[in-house]
CSV table of C-alpha atoms in Angstrom, one decimal:
chain,number,residue,atom,x,y,z
A,1,UNK,CA,25.1,11.6,39.2
A,2,UNK,CA,23.8,10.1,42.5
A,3,UNK,CA,22.0,7.3,40.8
A,4,UNK,CA,20.7,4.0,42.0
A,5,UNK,CA,24.0,2.2,41.7
A,6,UNK,CA,25.9,4.8,43.7
A,7,UNK,CA,23.1,4.9,46.4
A,8,UNK,CA,23.5,1.2,47.0
A,9,UNK,CA,27.1,1.9,48.1
A,10,UNK,CA,27.2,5.5,49.4
A,11,UNK,CA,23.6,5.9,50.5
A,12,UNK,CA,22.8,2.5,52.0
A,13,UNK,CA,26.4,2.2,53.3
A,14,UNK,CA,25.9,5.4,55.3
A,15,UNK,CA,29.1,7.1,56.7
A,16,UNK,CA,31.1,3.8,56.9
A,17,UNK,CA,30.2,2.8,53.3
A,18,UNK,CA,30.8,6.3,52.0
A,19,UNK,CA,34.2,6.4,53.7
A,20,UNK,CA,35.4,3.0,52.5
A,21,UNK,CA,34.4,3.5,48.8
A,22,UNK,CA,35.6,7.0,48.6
A,23,UNK,CA,39.0,5.8,49.9
A,24,UNK,CA,39.0,3.1,47.3
A,25,UNK,CA,38.5,5.7,44.5
A,26,UNK,CA,42.0,7.0,45.3
A,27,UNK,CA,43.4,3.8,43.8
A,28,UNK,CA,40.6,2.5,41.6
A,29,UNK,CA,38.1,4.1,39.2
A,30,UNK,CA,34.7,5.1,40.5
A,31,UNK,CA,33.0,3.2,37.7
A,32,UNK,CA,34.8,0.0,38.5
A,33,UNK,CA,34.0,0.2,42.2
A,34,UNK,CA,30.3,1.0,41.6
A,35,UNK,CA,30.0,-2.0,39.2
A,36,UNK,CA,31.8,-4.5,41.4
A,37,UNK,CA,30.2,-3.5,44.7
A,38,UNK,CA,26.8,-2.9,43.2
A,39,UNK,CA,26.7,-6.4,41.9
A,40,UNK,CA,27.7,-7.8,45.3
A,41,UNK,CA,25.1,-5.7,47.1
A,42,UNK,CA,22.3,-7.1,44.8
A,43,UNK,CA,23.6,-10.7,45.3
A,44,UNK,CA,23.7,-10.3,49.1
A,45,UNK,CA,20.7,-8.1,49.8
A,46,UNK,CA,17.0,-8.3,48.7
A,47,UNK,CA,17.0,-5.3,46.3
A,48,UNK,CA,13.9,-5.7,44.2
A,49,UNK,CA,13.9,-2.4,42.2
A,50,UNK,CA,14.8,1.3,42.4
A,51,UNK,CA,13.0,4.5,41.6
A,52,UNK,CA,15.1,7.0,39.7
A,53,UNK,CA,14.1,10.6,39.6
A,54,UNK,CA,15.6,13.1,37.0
A,55,UNK,CA,15.4,16.9,37.3
A,56,UNK,CA,15.4,19.6,34.7
A,57,UNK,CA,17.4,22.8,34.8
A,58,UNK,CA,14.7,24.5,37.0
A,59,UNK,CA,15.0,22.0,39.9
A,60,UNK,CA,11.7,20.4,38.8
A,61,UNK,CA,11.1,16.6,38.5
A,62,UNK,CA,11.3,15.8,34.8
A,63,UNK,CA,11.1,12.0,34.8
A,64,UNK,CA,10.4,9.2,37.2
A,65,UNK,CA,11.5,5.6,36.3
A,66,UNK,CA,11.0,2.4,38.2
A,67,UNK,CA,13.8,0.0,37.4
A,68,UNK,CA,14.3,-3.7,38.3
A,69,UNK,CA,17.5,-4.3,40.1
A,70,UNK,CA,19.0,-6.5,37.4
A,71,UNK,CA,18.6,-3.6,34.9
A,72,UNK,CA,20.2,-0.8,37.0
A,73,UNK,CA,23.4,-0.5,34.9
A,74,UNK,CA,21.8,-0.5,31.4
A,75,UNK,CA,19.0,1.8,32.3
A,76,UNK,CA,21.1,4.2,34.3
A,77,UNK,CA,23.4,4.8,31.4
A,78,UNK,CA,20.5,6.0,29.3
A,79,UNK,CA,19.1,8.1,32.1
A,80,UNK,CA,22.5,9.7,32.8
A,81,UNK,CA,22.6,11.0,29.2
A,82,UNK,CA,19.2,12.7,29.7
A,83,UNK,CA,20.2,14.0,33.2
A,84,UNK,CA,23.3,15.7,31.7
A,85,UNK,CA,21.3,17.2,28.9
A,86,UNK,CA,18.8,18.6,31.4
A,87,UNK,CA,21.4,19.8,33.9
A,88,UNK,CA,21.3,23.5,34.7
A,89,UNK,CA,24.3,25.4,33.2
A,90,UNK,CA,25.8,28.8,32.9
A,91,UNK,CA,24.8,30.6,29.6
A,92,UNK,CA,28.4,31.3,28.6
A,93,UNK,CA,31.5,29.1,28.5
A,94,UNK,CA,34.2,31.7,29.4
A,95,UNK,CA,33.9,33.6,32.7
A,96,UNK,CA,36.4,35.9,34.3
A,97,UNK,CA,34.5,36.2,37.6
A,98,UNK,CA,31.5,34.1,38.8
A,99,UNK,CA,29.6,35.6,41.8
A,100,UNK,CA,27.5,33.1,43.8
A,101,UNK,CA,25.1,34.3,46.4
A,102,UNK,CA,25.0,31.1,48.4
A,103,UNK,CA,26.3,27.6,48.6
A,104,UNK,CA,25.5,24.5,50.7
A,105,UNK,CA,24.7,20.8,50.9
A,106,UNK,CA,21.1,21.5,50.0
A,107,UNK,CA,22.2,23.0,46.7
A,108,UNK,CA,24.7,20.2,45.8
A,109,UNK,CA,26.4,17.4,47.6
A,110,UNK,CA,29.7,19.3,46.8
A,111,UNK,CA,28.3,22.6,48.0
A,112,UNK,CA,28.8,24.1,44.5
A,113,UNK,CA,27.7,21.9,41.6
A,114,UNK,CA,30.9,21.1,39.8
A,115,UNK,CA,29.0,20.5,36.6
A,116,UNK,CA,27.9,24.1,36.7
A,117,UNK,CA,31.2,25.7,37.8
A,118,UNK,CA,33.3,23.6,35.5
A,119,UNK,CA,35.6,22.2,38.1
A,120,UNK,CA,34.6,18.6,38.2
A,121,UNK,CA,38.1,17.1,38.0
A,122,UNK,CA,40.2,20.1,39.1
A,123,UNK,CA,39.5,22.4,42.1
A,124,UNK,CA,40.9,25.5,40.5
A,125,UNK,CA,40.1,25.6,36.8
A,126,UNK,CA,38.5,23.6,34.0
A,127,UNK,CA,40.4,20.8,32.4
A,128,UNK,CA,41.0,20.6,28.7
A,129,UNK,CA,37.7,20.1,26.9
A,130,UNK,CA,35.7,21.0,30.1
A,131,UNK,CA,33.2,23.9,30.2
A,132,UNK,CA,32.5,26.4,31.5
A,133,UNK,CA,36.0,27.9,31.9
A,134,UNK,CA,35.7,30.0,35.1
A,135,UNK,CA,38.8,31.9,36.1
A,136,UNK,CA,37.7,33.2,39.6
A,137,UNK,CA,34.8,32.3,41.9
A,138,UNK,CA,33.4,34.5,44.6
A,139,UNK,CA,30.9,32.9,47.1
A,140,UNK,CA,29.1,35.3,49.3
A,141,UNK,CA,27.3,33.2,51.9
A,142,UNK,CA,26.1,29.8,53.1
A,143,UNK,CA,22.5,28.6,52.9
A,144,UNK,CA,20.7,28.2,56.2
A,145,UNK,CA,19.9,24.6,55.5
A,146,UNK,CA,23.5,23.6,55.2
A,147,UNK,CA,23.9,24.2,59.0
A,148,UNK,CA,27.5,25.4,58.6
A,149,UNK,CA,28.7,22.6,56.4
A,150,UNK,CA,30.9,24.6,53.9
A,151,UNK,CA,32.1,21.6,51.9
A,152,UNK,CA,33.1,23.0,48.5
A,153,UNK,CA,34.3,26.3,49.7
A,154,UNK,CA,37.7,25.2,48.5
A,155,UNK,CA,36.5,25.5,44.9
A,156,UNK,CA,36.3,29.3,45.3
A,157,UNK,CA,39.1,31.8,45.2
A,158,UNK,CA,37.2,34.4,47.3
A,159,UNK,CA,34.6,34.6,50.0
A,160,UNK,CA,33.4,36.9,52.8
A,161,UNK,CA,34.2,37.0,56.5
A,162,UNK,CA,30.4,36.5,57.2
A,163,UNK,CA,30.5,33.1,55.4
A,164,UNK,CA,33.7,32.0,57.2
A,165,UNK,CA,32.1,32.9,60.6
A,166,UNK,CA,29.3,30.5,59.9
A,167,UNK,CA,31.5,27.5,59.1
A,168,UNK,CA,31.0,24.4,61.2
A,169,UNK,CA,34.5,23.1,60.8
A,170,UNK,CA,33.8,19.7,62.3
A,171,UNK,CA,31.0,19.0,59.8
A,172,UNK,CA,32.9,20.4,56.9
A,173,UNK,CA,36.1,18.4,57.7
A,174,UNK,CA,34.2,15.1,58.3
A,175,UNK,CA,32.5,15.6,54.9
A,176,UNK,CA,35.8,16.3,53.2
A,177,UNK,CA,37.7,13.4,54.8
A,178,UNK,CA,34.8,11.0,54.1
A,179,UNK,CA,34.7,12.0,50.5
A,180,UNK,CA,38.5,11.8,50.2
A,181,UNK,CA,38.5,15.3,48.7
A,182,UNK,CA,40.2,17.3,51.5
A,183,UNK,CA,41.1,20.3,49.4
A,184,UNK,CA,37.5,21.4,49.0
A,185,UNK,CA,37.3,22.2,52.8
A,186,UNK,CA,40.2,24.8,52.5
A,187,UNK,CA,39.0,28.3,53.2
A,188,UNK,CA,39.9,30.8,50.5
A,189,UNK,CA,40.9,34.4,50.8
A,190,UNK,CA,38.1,36.4,52.6
A,191,UNK,CA,37.3,40.0,53.3
A,192,UNK,CA,34.7,41.9,55.4
A,193,UNK,CA,32.6,43.2,52.5
A,194,UNK,CA,31.6,42.3,49.0
A,195,UNK,CA,33.1,45.6,47.7
A,196,UNK,CA,36.5,44.6,49.0
A,197,UNK,CA,36.2,41.1,47.5
A,198,UNK,CA,35.2,42.6,44.1
A,199,UNK,CA,38.0,45.1,44.1
A,200,UNK,CA,40.6,42.3,44.7
A,201,UNK,CA,38.9,39.7,42.4
A,202,UNK,CA,38.7,42.1,39.4
A,203,UNK,CA,42.4,42.9,39.9
A,204,UNK,CA,43.2,39.2,39.7
A,205,UNK,CA,41.8,38.4,36.2
A,206,UNK,CA,44.9,39.5,34.2
A,207,UNK,CA,45.1,42.5,31.8
A,208,UNK,CA,41.3,42.7,31.5
A,209,UNK,CA,39.9,46.0,32.8
A,210,UNK,CA,36.9,45.8,35.1
A,211,UNK,CA,34.4,47.4,32.6
A,212,UNK,CA,35.4,44.7,30.1
A,213,UNK,CA,35.3,41.8,32.5
A,214,UNK,CA,33.1,38.8,31.8
A,215,UNK,CA,31.1,38.6,35.0
A,216,UNK,CA,28.2,36.3,35.8
A,217,UNK,CA,26.2,36.5,39.0
A,218,UNK,CA,23.9,33.7,40.2
A,219,UNK,CA,21.9,33.0,43.3
A,220,UNK,CA,23.3,29.4,43.6
A,221,UNK,CA,24.3,26.5,41.3
A,222,UNK,CA,20.8,25.0,41.5
A,223,UNK,CA,18.8,27.9,40.2
A,224,UNK,CA,20.0,29.2,36.9
A,225,UNK,CA,16.8,30.2,35.2
A,226,UNK,CA,17.9,33.8,35.6
A,227,UNK,CA,21.5,35.0,35.4
A,228,UNK,CA,22.9,38.5,35.8
A,229,UNK,CA,25.6,39.2,33.2
A,230,UNK,CA,28.0,42.0,32.6
A,231,UNK,CA,28.1,44.2,29.4
A,232,UNK,CA,30.8,42.0,27.9
A,233,UNK,CA,28.2,39.4,27.1
A,234,UNK,CA,25.5,41.6,25.6
A,235,UNK,CA,26.4,41.1,21.9
A,236,UNK,CA,26.7,37.4,22.3
A,237,UNK,CA,23.4,37.1,24.1
A,238,UNK,CA,21.7,39.2,21.4
A,239,UNK,CA,22.7,36.5,18.8
A,240,UNK,CA,21.4,33.6,20.9
A,241,UNK,CA,17.9,32.2,20.3
A,242,UNK,CA,18.1,30.2,23.6
A,243,UNK,CA,18.5,33.3,25.7
A,244,UNK,CA,16.2,36.2,26.5
A,245,UNK,CA,17.5,39.6,27.3
A,246,UNK,CA,15.1,40.9,29.9
A,247,UNK,CA,16.3,44.5,30.5
A,248,UNK,CA,19.0,46.9,29.6
A,249,UNK,CA,22.4,47.5,31.2
A,250,UNK,CA,22.8,49.0,34.7
A,251,UNK,CA,25.6,49.7,37.2
A,252,UNK,CA,26.6,47.0,39.6
A,253,UNK,CA,26.3,48.9,42.9
A,254,UNK,CA,26.9,47.8,46.5
A,255,UNK,CA,24.7,49.0,49.4
A,256,UNK,CA,25.7,51.3,52.3
A,257,UNK,CA,27.2,48.4,54.2
A,258,UNK,CA,29.6,47.6,51.3
A,259,UNK,CA,27.7,44.5,50.2
A,260,UNK,CA,25.7,43.6,47.2
A,261,UNK,CA,22.0,43.1,47.7
A,262,UNK,CA,20.6,39.5,47.5
A,263,UNK,CA,20.5,38.3,43.9
A,264,UNK,CA,16.7,38.1,43.9
A,265,UNK,CA,16.3,41.7,45.1
A,266,UNK,CA,18.8,43.1,42.6
A,267,UNK,CA,17.1,41.2,39.8
A,268,UNK,CA,13.7,42.7,40.6
A,269,UNK,CA,14.9,46.3,40.5
A,270,UNK,CA,12.6,48.1,38.1
A,271,UNK,CA,13.9,48.1,34.5
A,272,UNK,CA,17.4,47.2,35.5
A,273,UNK,CA,18.1,43.5,35.0
A,274,UNK,CA,20.8,42.6,32.6
A,275,UNK,CA,20.7,39.2,30.9
A,276,UNK,CA,18.7,36.1,31.9
A,277,UNK,CA,16.5,33.3,30.8
A,278,UNK,CA,18.3,30.1,29.8
A,279,UNK,CA,15.6,28.3,27.9
């Protein structure tokens, strides 16, 4: 939702503008601030037009629109409806454990796209009426391009020692303070290997036994064209005409070092992918 109106405040305002307006959000609605300040910016500055780009669920440019400055509000409301319809999303609404290979600023401004993980207004679980409803999140690593900025790691319940060792705390803390969302810089429970995390995570989902757990595994929150899913979803996926089951079931195995292989390597194992293909 980083549209033209927001970019006039946060983008053109750089660090100082971002800090001031995010602080104001604590006391006033974001919509109100964007409208008032956006109007003032266009009155004081020679903004002629803006170019809005919309992406589809596969990180591809779906639409480009040139908009006169005076029409920003009206047109952006229409474009936002399209953007939300095209937003990548998990194929199922209820998830006991979501495994994410990587997170970072290059994937989402919040590290993990809150529209994807269902924690847009609450760090720990979905609010009433919000989907998906993800009980536990396990993030395995940071992207190289995030350069240690682990903003958003506070959305997760579990992570690895290797991710924690890569955190640039200065960059992460500055980002959290500027955005007035300090809790998302908090480091969750972490362990040396994926196996240890999985053992603990699957014990924390209540009375559901591990073989029956609703587990989804994704590379990141930007690329959701293929999703690994546990056996608990098989019957539901079979009834969906917007999903394609690519291969049969297979065990979720860790490698000799106690870690899962990268998502893309596991998914390419011959004849062994589970469920994927959100159309």
